[in-house]
mmCIF file of C-alpha atoms in Angstrom:
data_model
loop_
_atom_site.group_PDB
_atom_site.id
_atom_site.type_symbol
_atom_site.label_atom_id
_atom_site.label_comp_id
_atom_site.label_asym_id
_atom_site.label_seq_id
_atom_site.Cartn_x
_atom_site.Cartn_y
_atom_site.Cartn_z
ATOM 1 C CA UNK A 1 -0.241 0.018 -0.033
ATOM 2 C CA UNK A 2 1.083 3.367 -0.656
ATOM 3 C CA UNK A 3 2.566 5.231 2.638
ATOM 4 C CA UNK A 4 0.436 8.027 1.874
ATOM 5 C CA UNK A 5 -2.909 6.167 1.956
ATOM 6 C CA UNK A 6 -5.636 4.812 4.039
ATOM 7 C CA UNK A 7 -7.980 1.953 3.572
ATOM 8 C CA UNK A 8 -9.922 2.947 0.565
ATOM 9 C CA UNK A 9 -11.397 1.440 -2.850
ATOM 10 C CA UNK A 10 -7.999 0.808 -3.927
ATOM 11 C CA UNK A 11 -5.468 0.493 -0.804
ATOM 12 C CA UNK A 12 -5.718 -1.372 2.385
ATOM 13 C CA UNK A 13 -2.413 -0.894 4.445
ATOM 14 C CA UNK A 14 -1.853 -4.268 6.178
ATOM 15 C CA UNK A 15 0.301 -5.088 8.893
ATOM 16 C CA UNK A 16 0.473 -8.773 9.954
ATOM 17 C CA UNK A 17 2.425 -10.675 12.920
ATOM 18 C CA UNK A 18 2.434 -14.510 12.622
ATOM 19 C CA UNK A 19 0.209 -15.769 15.884
ATOM 20 C CA UNK A 20 -1.795 -12.509 16.432
ATOM 21 C CA UNK A 21 -4.900 -13.927 16.351
ATOM 22 C CA UNK A 22 -8.524 -12.545 17.888
ATOM 23 C CA UNK A 23 -12.012 -14.182 18.008
ATOM 24 C CA UNK A 24 -15.279 -11.624 17.748
ATOM 25 C CA UNK A 25 -18.812 -12.481 17.446
ATOM 26 C CA UNK A 26 -20.699 -10.352 15.150
ATOM 27 C CA UNK A 27 -24.859 -10.531 14.806
ATOM 28 C CA UNK A 28 -25.612 -11.553 11.235
ATOM 29 C CA UNK A 29 -29.189 -12.277 9.787
ATOM 30 C CA UNK A 30 -30.642 -13.137 13.740
ATOM 31 C CA UNK A 31 -27.978 -15.451 14.345
ATOM 32 C CA UNK A 32 -24.340 -15.226 16.173
ATOM 33 C CA UNK A 33 -21.798 -15.796 14.045
ATOM 34 C CA UNK A 34 -18.158 -16.474 15.694
ATOM 35 C CA UNK A 35 -14.819 -15.946 13.429
ATOM 36 C CA UNK A 36 -11.101 -15.276 13.921
ATOM 37 C CA UNK A 37 -8.893 -13.290 12.296
ATOM 38 C CA UNK A 38 -5.313 -12.618 12.156
ATOM 39 C CA UNK A 39 -5.160 -8.672 13.306
ATOM 40 C CA UNK A 40 -4.614 -5.909 11.394
ATOM 41 C CA UNK A 41 -2.020 -4.156 13.429
ATOM 42 C CA UNK A 42 -1.853 -0.212 13.592
ATOM 43 C CA UNK A 43 0.088 0.998 10.336
ATOM 44 C CA UNK A 44 3.634 1.747 10.642
ATOM 45 C CA UNK A 45 4.088 3.126 6.839
ATOM 46 C CA UNK A 46 1.803 6.490 7.440
ATOM 47 C CA UNK A 47 3.667 9.305 5.842
ATOM 48 C CA UNK A 48 2.863 11.998 3.624
ATOM 49 C CA UNK A 49 3.939 15.892 2.831
ATOM 50 C CA UNK A 50 2.877 19.025 1.768
ATOM 51 C CA UNK A 51 4.491 22.093 -0.137
ATOM 52 C CA UNK A 52 3.893 25.617 2.069
ATOM 53 C CA UNK A 53 -0.124 25.261 3.312
ATOM 54 C CA UNK A 54 -1.359 23.271 0.387
ATOM 55 C CA UNK A 55 -2.888 19.778 0.495
ATOM 56 C CA UNK A 56 -1.472 16.998 2.023
ATOM 57 C CA UNK A 57 0.089 14.661 -1.115
ATOM 58 C CA UNK A 58 -2.277 11.711 -2.547
ATOM 59 C CA UNK A 59 -2.679 10.278 -5.963
ATOM 60 C CA UNK A 60 -5.582 11.665 -7.151
ATOM 61 C CA UNK A 61 -4.933 15.191 -6.103
ATOM 62 C CA UNK A 62 -1.658 15.493 -8.406
ATOM 63 C CA UNK A 63 -0.719 14.926 -12.276
ATOM 64 C CA UNK A 64 1.407 11.821 -12.480
ATOM 65 C CA UNK A 65 4.169 12.341 -14.915
ATOM 66 C CA UNK A 66 6.405 9.199 -14.095
ATOM 67 C CA UNK A 67 5.801 5.855 -11.942
ATOM 68 C CA UNK A 68 7.501 2.995 -11.142
ATOM 69 C CA UNK A 69 7.614 0.878 -8.382
ATOM 70 C CA UNK A 70 10.086 -2.206 -8.493
ATOM 71 C CA UNK A 71 10.109 -5.268 -5.925
ATOM 72 C CA UNK A 72 13.828 -6.590 -5.878
ATOM 73 C CA UNK A 73 13.217 -10.068 -4.532
ATOM 74 C CA UNK A 74 17.190 -10.943 -4.259
ATOM 75 C CA UNK A 75 17.454 -7.611 -1.631
ATOM 76 C CA UNK A 76 13.514 -7.917 0.235
ATOM 77 C CA UNK A 77 13.098 -4.223 -1.106
ATOM 78 C CA UNK A 78 10.346 -2.081 -2.505
ATOM 79 C CA UNK A 79 11.416 0.804 -4.363
ATOM 80 C CA UNK A 80 9.029 3.401 -5.427
ATOM 81 C CA UNK A 81 9.777 6.281 -8.079
ATOM 82 C CA UNK A 82 7.257 8.708 -9.031
ATOM 83 C CA UNK A 83 7.265 12.499 -10.897
ATOM 84 C CA UNK A 84 4.396 14.343 -10.306
ATOM 85 C CA UNK A 85 3.080 18.122 -11.164
ATOM 86 C CA UNK A 86 0.635 19.826 -8.487
ATOM 87 C CA UNK A 87 -2.325 22.196 -9.059
ATOM 88 C CA UNK A 88 0.047 25.106 -8.501
ATOM 89 C CA UNK A 89 1.714 23.613 -11.602
ATOM 90 C CA UNK A 90 5.266 22.792 -9.094
ATOM 91 C CA UNK A 91 7.055 19.586 -10.277
ATOM 92 C CA UNK A 92 8.329 17.202 -7.675
ATOM 93 C CA UNK A 93 10.243 13.887 -7.709
ATOM 94 C CA UNK A 94 9.461 11.120 -4.986
ATOM 95 C CA UNK A 95 11.805 8.404 -4.272
ATOM 96 C CA UNK A 96 10.843 5.894 -1.712
ATOM 97 C CA UNK A 97 12.746 2.331 -0.428
ATOM 98 C CA UNK A 98 11.078 0.283 2.091
ATOM 99 C CA UNK A 99 11.646 -3.384 3.640
ATOM 100 C CA UNK A 100 10.877 -5.313 6.754
ATOM 101 C CA UNK A 101 14.117 -6.773 8.299
ATOM 102 C CA UNK A 102 14.508 -10.365 7.970
ATOM 103 C CA UNK A 103 17.475 -10.406 10.351
ATOM 104 C CA UNK A 104 16.120 -8.654 12.956
ATOM 105 C CA UNK A 105 12.565 -9.087 13.154
ATOM 106 C CA UNK A 106 11.251 -6.326 14.841
ATOM 107 C CA UNK A 107 12.264 -3.685 12.725
ATOM 108 C CA UNK A 108 11.122 -2.168 9.434
ATOM 109 C CA UNK A 109 12.046 1.048 7.466
ATOM 110 C CA UNK A 110 10.932 3.929 4.875
ATOM 111 C CA UNK A 111 13.146 5.961 3.376
ATOM 112 C CA UNK A 112 11.411 9.092 1.449
ATOM 113 C CA UNK A 113 13.876 11.367 -0.313
ATOM 114 C CA UNK A 114 11.817 14.694 -2.270
ATOM 115 C CA UNK A 115 13.493 16.838 -4.677
ATOM 116 C CA UNK A 116 11.980 20.064 -5.861
ATOM 117 C CA UNK A 117 12.235 20.508 -9.787
ATOM 118 C CA UNK A 118 10.998 24.167 -10.591
ATOM 119 C CA UNK A 119 9.933 25.506 -7.129
ATOM 120 C CA UNK A 120 11.229 26.868 -3.654
ATOM 121 C CA UNK A 121 9.462 26.664 -0.498
ATOM 122 C CA UNK A 122 8.714 24.808 2.803
ATOM 123 C CA UNK A 123 8.254 21.411 2.751
ATOM 124 C CA UNK A 124 6.207 19.740 5.763
ATOM 125 C CA UNK A 125 6.868 15.750 5.902
ATOM 126 C CA UNK A 126 3.954 14.017 8.409
ATOM 127 C CA UNK A 127 5.220 10.786 9.574
ATOM 128 C CA UNK A 128 3.392 8.233 12.024
ATOM 129 C CA UNK A 129 1.473 5.460 12.863
ATOM 130 C CA UNK A 130 -2.022 4.969 12.268
ATOM 131 C CA UNK A 131 -4.159 3.134 14.800
ATOM 132 C CA UNK A 132 -7.502 3.611 13.151
ATOM 133 C CA UNK A 133 -7.189 0.219 11.229
ATOM 134 C CA UNK A 134 -9.492 -2.750 10.737
ATOM 135 C CA UNK A 135 -9.717 -5.860 9.190
ATOM 136 C CA UNK A 136 -11.736 -5.063 6.093
ATOM 137 C CA UNK A 137 -10.019 -6.648 3.209
ATOM 138 C CA UNK A 138 -12.068 -9.206 1.988
ATOM 139 C CA UNK A 139 -15.318 -8.031 0.651
ATOM 140 C CA UNK A 140 -17.408 -11.080 1.684
ATOM 141 C CA UNK A 141 -16.153 -10.877 5.564
ATOM 142 C CA UNK A 142 -17.101 -7.075 5.545
ATOM 143 C CA UNK A 143 -20.427 -7.809 7.414
ATOM 144 C CA UNK A 144 -18.701 -9.215 10.367
ATOM 145 C CA UNK A 145 -17.016 -7.007 12.979
ATOM 146 C CA UNK A 146 -13.347 -5.873 12.195
ATOM 147 C CA UNK A 147 -12.741 -3.693 14.961
ATOM 148 C CA UNK A 148 -10.045 -6.354 16.956
ATOM 149 C CA UNK A 149 -8.253 -3.531 18.495
ATOM 150 C CA UNK A 150 -8.899 -1.687 21.857
ATOM 151 C CA UNK A 151 -7.593 0.394 24.554
ATOM 152 C CA UNK A 152 -5.598 2.558 22.033
ATOM 153 C CA UNK A 153 -2.865 5.002 23.538
ATOM 154 C CA UNK A 154 -0.154 6.855 22.031
ATOM 155 C CA UNK A 155 2.924 9.004 23.260
ATOM 156 C CA UNK A 156 5.808 10.727 22.385
ATOM 157 C CA UNK A 157 8.700 9.127 23.938
ATOM 158 C CA UNK A 158 11.616 11.199 22.612
ATOM 159 C CA UNK A 159 11.565 14.672 20.247
ATOM 160 C CA UNK A 160 11.810 11.791 17.448
ATOM 161 C CA UNK A 161 10.185 8.753 18.321
ATOM 162 C CA UNK A 162 6.255 8.398 18.697
ATOM 163 C CA UNK A 163 4.792 4.940 20.009
ATOM 164 C CA UNK A 164 1.120 3.560 19.474
ATOM 165 C CA UNK A 165 -0.167 0.537 21.545
ATOM 166 C CA UNK A 166 -3.538 -1.297 22.001
ATOM 167 C CA UNK A 167 -4.212 -4.655 22.703
ATOM 168 C CA UNK A 168 -6.694 -7.486 20.969
ATOM 169 C CA UNK A 169 -10.195 -7.253 22.719
ATOM 170 C CA UNK A 170 -10.572 -11.219 23.136
ATOM 171 C CA UNK A 171 -7.033 -12.883 23.023
ATOM 172 C CA UNK A 172 -5.539 -10.073 25.030
ATOM 173 C CA UNK A 173 -2.343 -9.523 23.106
ATOM 174 C CA UNK A 174 -0.666 -6.028 23.882
ATOM 175 C CA UNK A 175 0.837 -4.550 20.718
ATOM 176 C CA UNK A 176 3.058 -1.375 20.498
ATOM 177 C CA UNK A 177 4.338 -0.057 17.460
ATOM 178 C CA UNK A 178 7.062 3.122 17.675
ATOM 179 C CA UNK A 179 8.442 5.396 15.178
ATOM 180 C CA UNK A 180 11.588 6.968 15.074
ATOM 181 C CA UNK A 181 11.516 9.907 12.141
ATOM 182 C CA UNK A 182 14.974 11.522 11.334
ATOM 183 C CA UNK A 183 15.567 14.364 8.832
ATOM 184 C CA UNK A 184 18.891 13.181 7.000
ATOM 185 C CA UNK A 185 19.547 15.809 4.564
ATOM 186 C CA UNK A 186 17.709 19.678 4.476
ATOM 187 C CA UNK A 187 17.476 21.825 7.753
ATOM 188 C CA UNK A 188 14.487 21.722 9.870
ATOM 189 C CA UNK A 189 14.272 25.282 11.590
ATOM 190 C CA UNK A 190 12.025 23.789 14.543
ATOM 191 C CA UNK A 191 11.737 20.562 16.590
ATOM 192 C CA UNK A 192 9.033 18.146 15.246
ATOM 193 C CA UNK A 193 5.608 18.947 16.182
ATOM 194 C CA UNK A 194 3.482 16.166 17.703
ATOM 195 C CA UNK A 195 -0.041 15.793 16.157
ATOM 196 C CA UNK A 196 -3.089 13.568 16.743
ATOM 197 C CA UNK A 197 -5.622 13.354 14.126
ATOM 198 C CA UNK A 198 -8.339 10.592 12.839
ATOM 199 C CA UNK A 199 -6.504 7.950 14.643
ATOM 200 C CA UNK A 200 -2.865 8.814 13.062
ATOM 201 C CA UNK A 201 -0.409 9.968 15.497
ATOM 202 C CA UNK A 202 2.772 11.932 13.566
ATOM 203 C CA UNK A 203 5.267 14.113 13.875
ATOM 204 C CA UNK A 204 5.187 17.096 11.335
ATOM 205 C CA UNK A 205 8.998 17.669 10.461
ATOM 206 C CA UNK A 206 9.125 21.415 8.477
ATOM 207 C CA UNK A 207 12.278 22.028 6.211
ATOM 208 C CA UNK A 208 12.963 24.678 3.104
ATOM 209 C CA UNK A 209 13.154 23.100 -0.050
ATOM 210 C CA UNK A 210 14.387 24.145 -3.608
ATOM 211 C CA UNK A 211 15.447 23.002 -6.802
ATOM 212 C CA UNK A 212 17.467 20.040 -6.878
ATOM 213 C CA UNK A 213 18.142 20.363 -2.954
ATOM 214 C CA UNK A 214 16.840 16.676 -2.188
ATOM 215 C CA UNK A 215 15.041 16.454 1.264
ATOM 216 C CA UNK A 216 15.409 12.868 2.824
ATOM 217 C CA UNK A 217 13.229 11.699 5.499
ATOM 218 C CA UNK A 218 14.294 8.193 7.478
ATOM 219 C CA UNK A 219 11.363 6.427 9.424
ATOM 220 C CA UNK A 220 12.605 3.389 11.332
ATOM 221 C CA UNK A 221 9.474 1.432 12.800
ATOM 222 C CA UNK A 222 9.680 -1.532 15.986
ATOM 223 C CA UNK A 223 7.027 -3.858 16.317
ATOM 224 C CA UNK A 224 6.791 -5.868 19.756
ATOM 225 C CA UNK A 225 3.906 -7.888 21.388
ATOM 226 C CA UNK A 226 3.320 -9.437 24.617
ATOM 227 C CA UNK A 227 3.726 -12.793 22.512
ATOM 228 C CA UNK A 228 7.509 -11.822 22.323
ATOM 229 C CA UNK A 229 10.205 -14.165 24.036
ATOM 230 C CA UNK A 230 11.913 -13.070 26.955
ATOM 231 C CA UNK A 231 9.658 -9.798 26.687
ATOM 232 C CA UNK A 232 7.889 -8.185 29.677
ATOM 233 C CA UNK A 233 6.539 -5.251 28.456
ATOM 234 C CA UNK A 234 5.877 -4.451 24.818
ATOM 235 C CA UNK A 235 5.970 -0.177 24.705
ATOM 236 C CA UNK A 236 9.180 0.394 26.527
ATOM 237 C CA UNK A 237 10.769 -2.594 24.120
ATOM 238 C CA UNK A 238 9.562 -1.124 21.046
ATOM 239 C CA UNK A 239 11.012 2.447 22.255
ATOM 240 C CA UNK A 240 14.145 1.076 22.954
ATOM 241 C CA UNK A 241 14.487 -0.960 19.810
ATOM 242 C CA UNK A 242 14.137 2.114 17.590
ATOM 243 C CA UNK A 243 16.204 4.103 19.630
ATOM 244 C CA UNK A 244 19.037 1.695 19.667
ATOM 245 C CA UNK A 245 18.499 0.964 15.889
ATOM 246 C CA UNK A 246 21.067 2.057 13.156
ATOM 247 C CA UNK A 247 20.512 4.503 10.725
ATOM 248 C CA UNK A 248 18.348 3.276 7.475
ATOM 249 C CA UNK A 249 21.480 2.405 5.393
ATOM 250 C CA UNK A 250 23.109 0.443 7.524
ATOM 251 C CA UNK A 251 20.086 -1.596 8.416
ATOM 252 C CA UNK A 252 19.356 -2.304 4.926
ATOM 253 C CA UNK A 253 22.687 -3.329 4.660
ATOM 254 C CA UNK A 254 22.308 -6.491 7.229
ATOM 255 C CA UNK A 255 18.629 -7.083 5.751
ATOM 256 C CA UNK A 256 20.287 -7.532 2.023
ATOM 257 C CA UNK A 257 23.112 -9.594 3.915
ATOM 258 C CA UNK A 258 19.975 -12.213 5.659
ATOM 259 C CA UNK A 259 18.202 -12.492 2.517
ATOM 260 C CA UNK A 260 21.773 -13.421 0.775
ATOM 261 C CA UNK A 261 21.937 -16.297 3.367
ATOM 262 C CA UNK A 262 18.320 -17.262 2.466
ATOM 263 C CA UNK A 263 18.891 -17.040 -1.215
ATOM 264 C CA UNK A 264 22.103 -19.716 -0.970
ATOM 265 C CA UNK A 265 19.785 -22.209 1.111
ATOM 266 C CA UNK A 266 16.660 -22.032 -1.072
ATOM 267 C CA UNK A 267 18.160 -21.134 -4.502
ATOM 268 C CA UNK A 268 16.374 -22.519 -7.539
ATOM 269 C CA UNK A 269 17.589 -23.301 -10.859
ATOM 270 C CA UNK A 270 15.355 -23.664 -13.849
ATOM 271 C CA UNK A 271 16.069 -24.164 -17.253
ATOM 272 C CA UNK A 272 12.485 -23.095 -18.473
ATOM 273 C CA UNK A 273 11.519 -19.353 -19.784
ATOM 274 C CA UNK A 274 12.502 -16.164 -17.868
ATOM 275 C CA UNK A 275 9.094 -15.602 -16.829
ATOM 276 C CA UNK A 276 8.519 -18.903 -15.257
ATOM 277 C CA UNK A 277 11.902 -18.508 -13.246
ATOM 278 C CA UNK A 278 10.644 -15.429 -12.153
ATOM 279 C CA UNK A 279 7.194 -16.289 -11.064
ATOM 280 C CA UNK A 280 8.802 -19.337 -8.792
ATOM 281 C CA UNK A 281 11.233 -16.732 -7.420
ATOM 282 C CA UNK A 282 8.349 -14.734 -6.426
ATOM 283 C CA UNK A 283 6.563 -17.683 -4.894
ATOM 284 C CA UNK A 284 9.705 -18.430 -3.172
ATOM 285 C CA UNK A 285 10.062 -15.137 -1.639
ATOM 286 C CA UNK A 286 6.563 -14.395 -0.248
ATOM 287 C CA UNK A 287 7.226 -18.409 1.122
ATOM 288 C CA UNK A 288 9.857 -17.259 3.046
ATOM 289 C CA UNK A 289 8.638 -14.006 4.209
ATOM 290 C CA UNK A 290 5.574 -15.718 5.787
ATOM 291 C CA UNK A 291 7.263 -18.604 7.262
ATOM 292 C CA UNK A 292 10.748 -16.528 8.337
ATOM 293 C CA UNK A 293 13.329 -17.962 10.388
ATOM 294 C CA UNK A 294 11.800 -15.842 12.955
ATOM 295 C CA UNK A 295 8.169 -17.137 13.195
#
């Protein structure tokens, strides 16, 4: 799902954890239906931006000039490149890199680089966690209750770190999602401001932007739950994990190395068409993500 999106007719942000189930009962056509789901956790990807006091970025609000999205199955990364023109005729380039760490199972990263091509102004990046999530992705199940998270709370753990926590209503699994948002290039004149809006808890980081001056913000996320081995307090552990995590590029390097070890073990050599080989590699990639060494 695109980081700037929320659940709608096109996008369905989903963060899932092996073993994190919850059971609910819904009244349907006069009878009680009991159902159990793999719970959609708070969305750590949540990130958007705006120029000056304009609208927050969304693909439906701009003229898309170029778009490319690549899944690198060898490195386990998703790269998104786009170029767009807004209503004020300003042209901007965006590159985002994303991974869920295969070596350090609690960590994920999103790196966002923005370049103004023909404008100068203020750029505000909003990065946070969306806790207003439900299980609504499958059309035939939408009559069933999809609200599995209760007792939602949030806090600013540090000037660059926020944490959102909740628990599942029936299985009583406690979940904590922490974000560390840091401006890597560009000057931030003020400290990030904390924002709570429509279920999203985020930091707004404002900086100046000009032609060919990249603005780059890196977001490191940690997810901990009460199901973790040798863990007692998910909130504290999530905060400590992002506080002690390396920078994005260093984390990405160790993530790529972990995938290299898996590729060596699960290598497939097919004397067939390139399309068939790519399809098999895609299935192996999804299988290794789902039943990783950490589940």
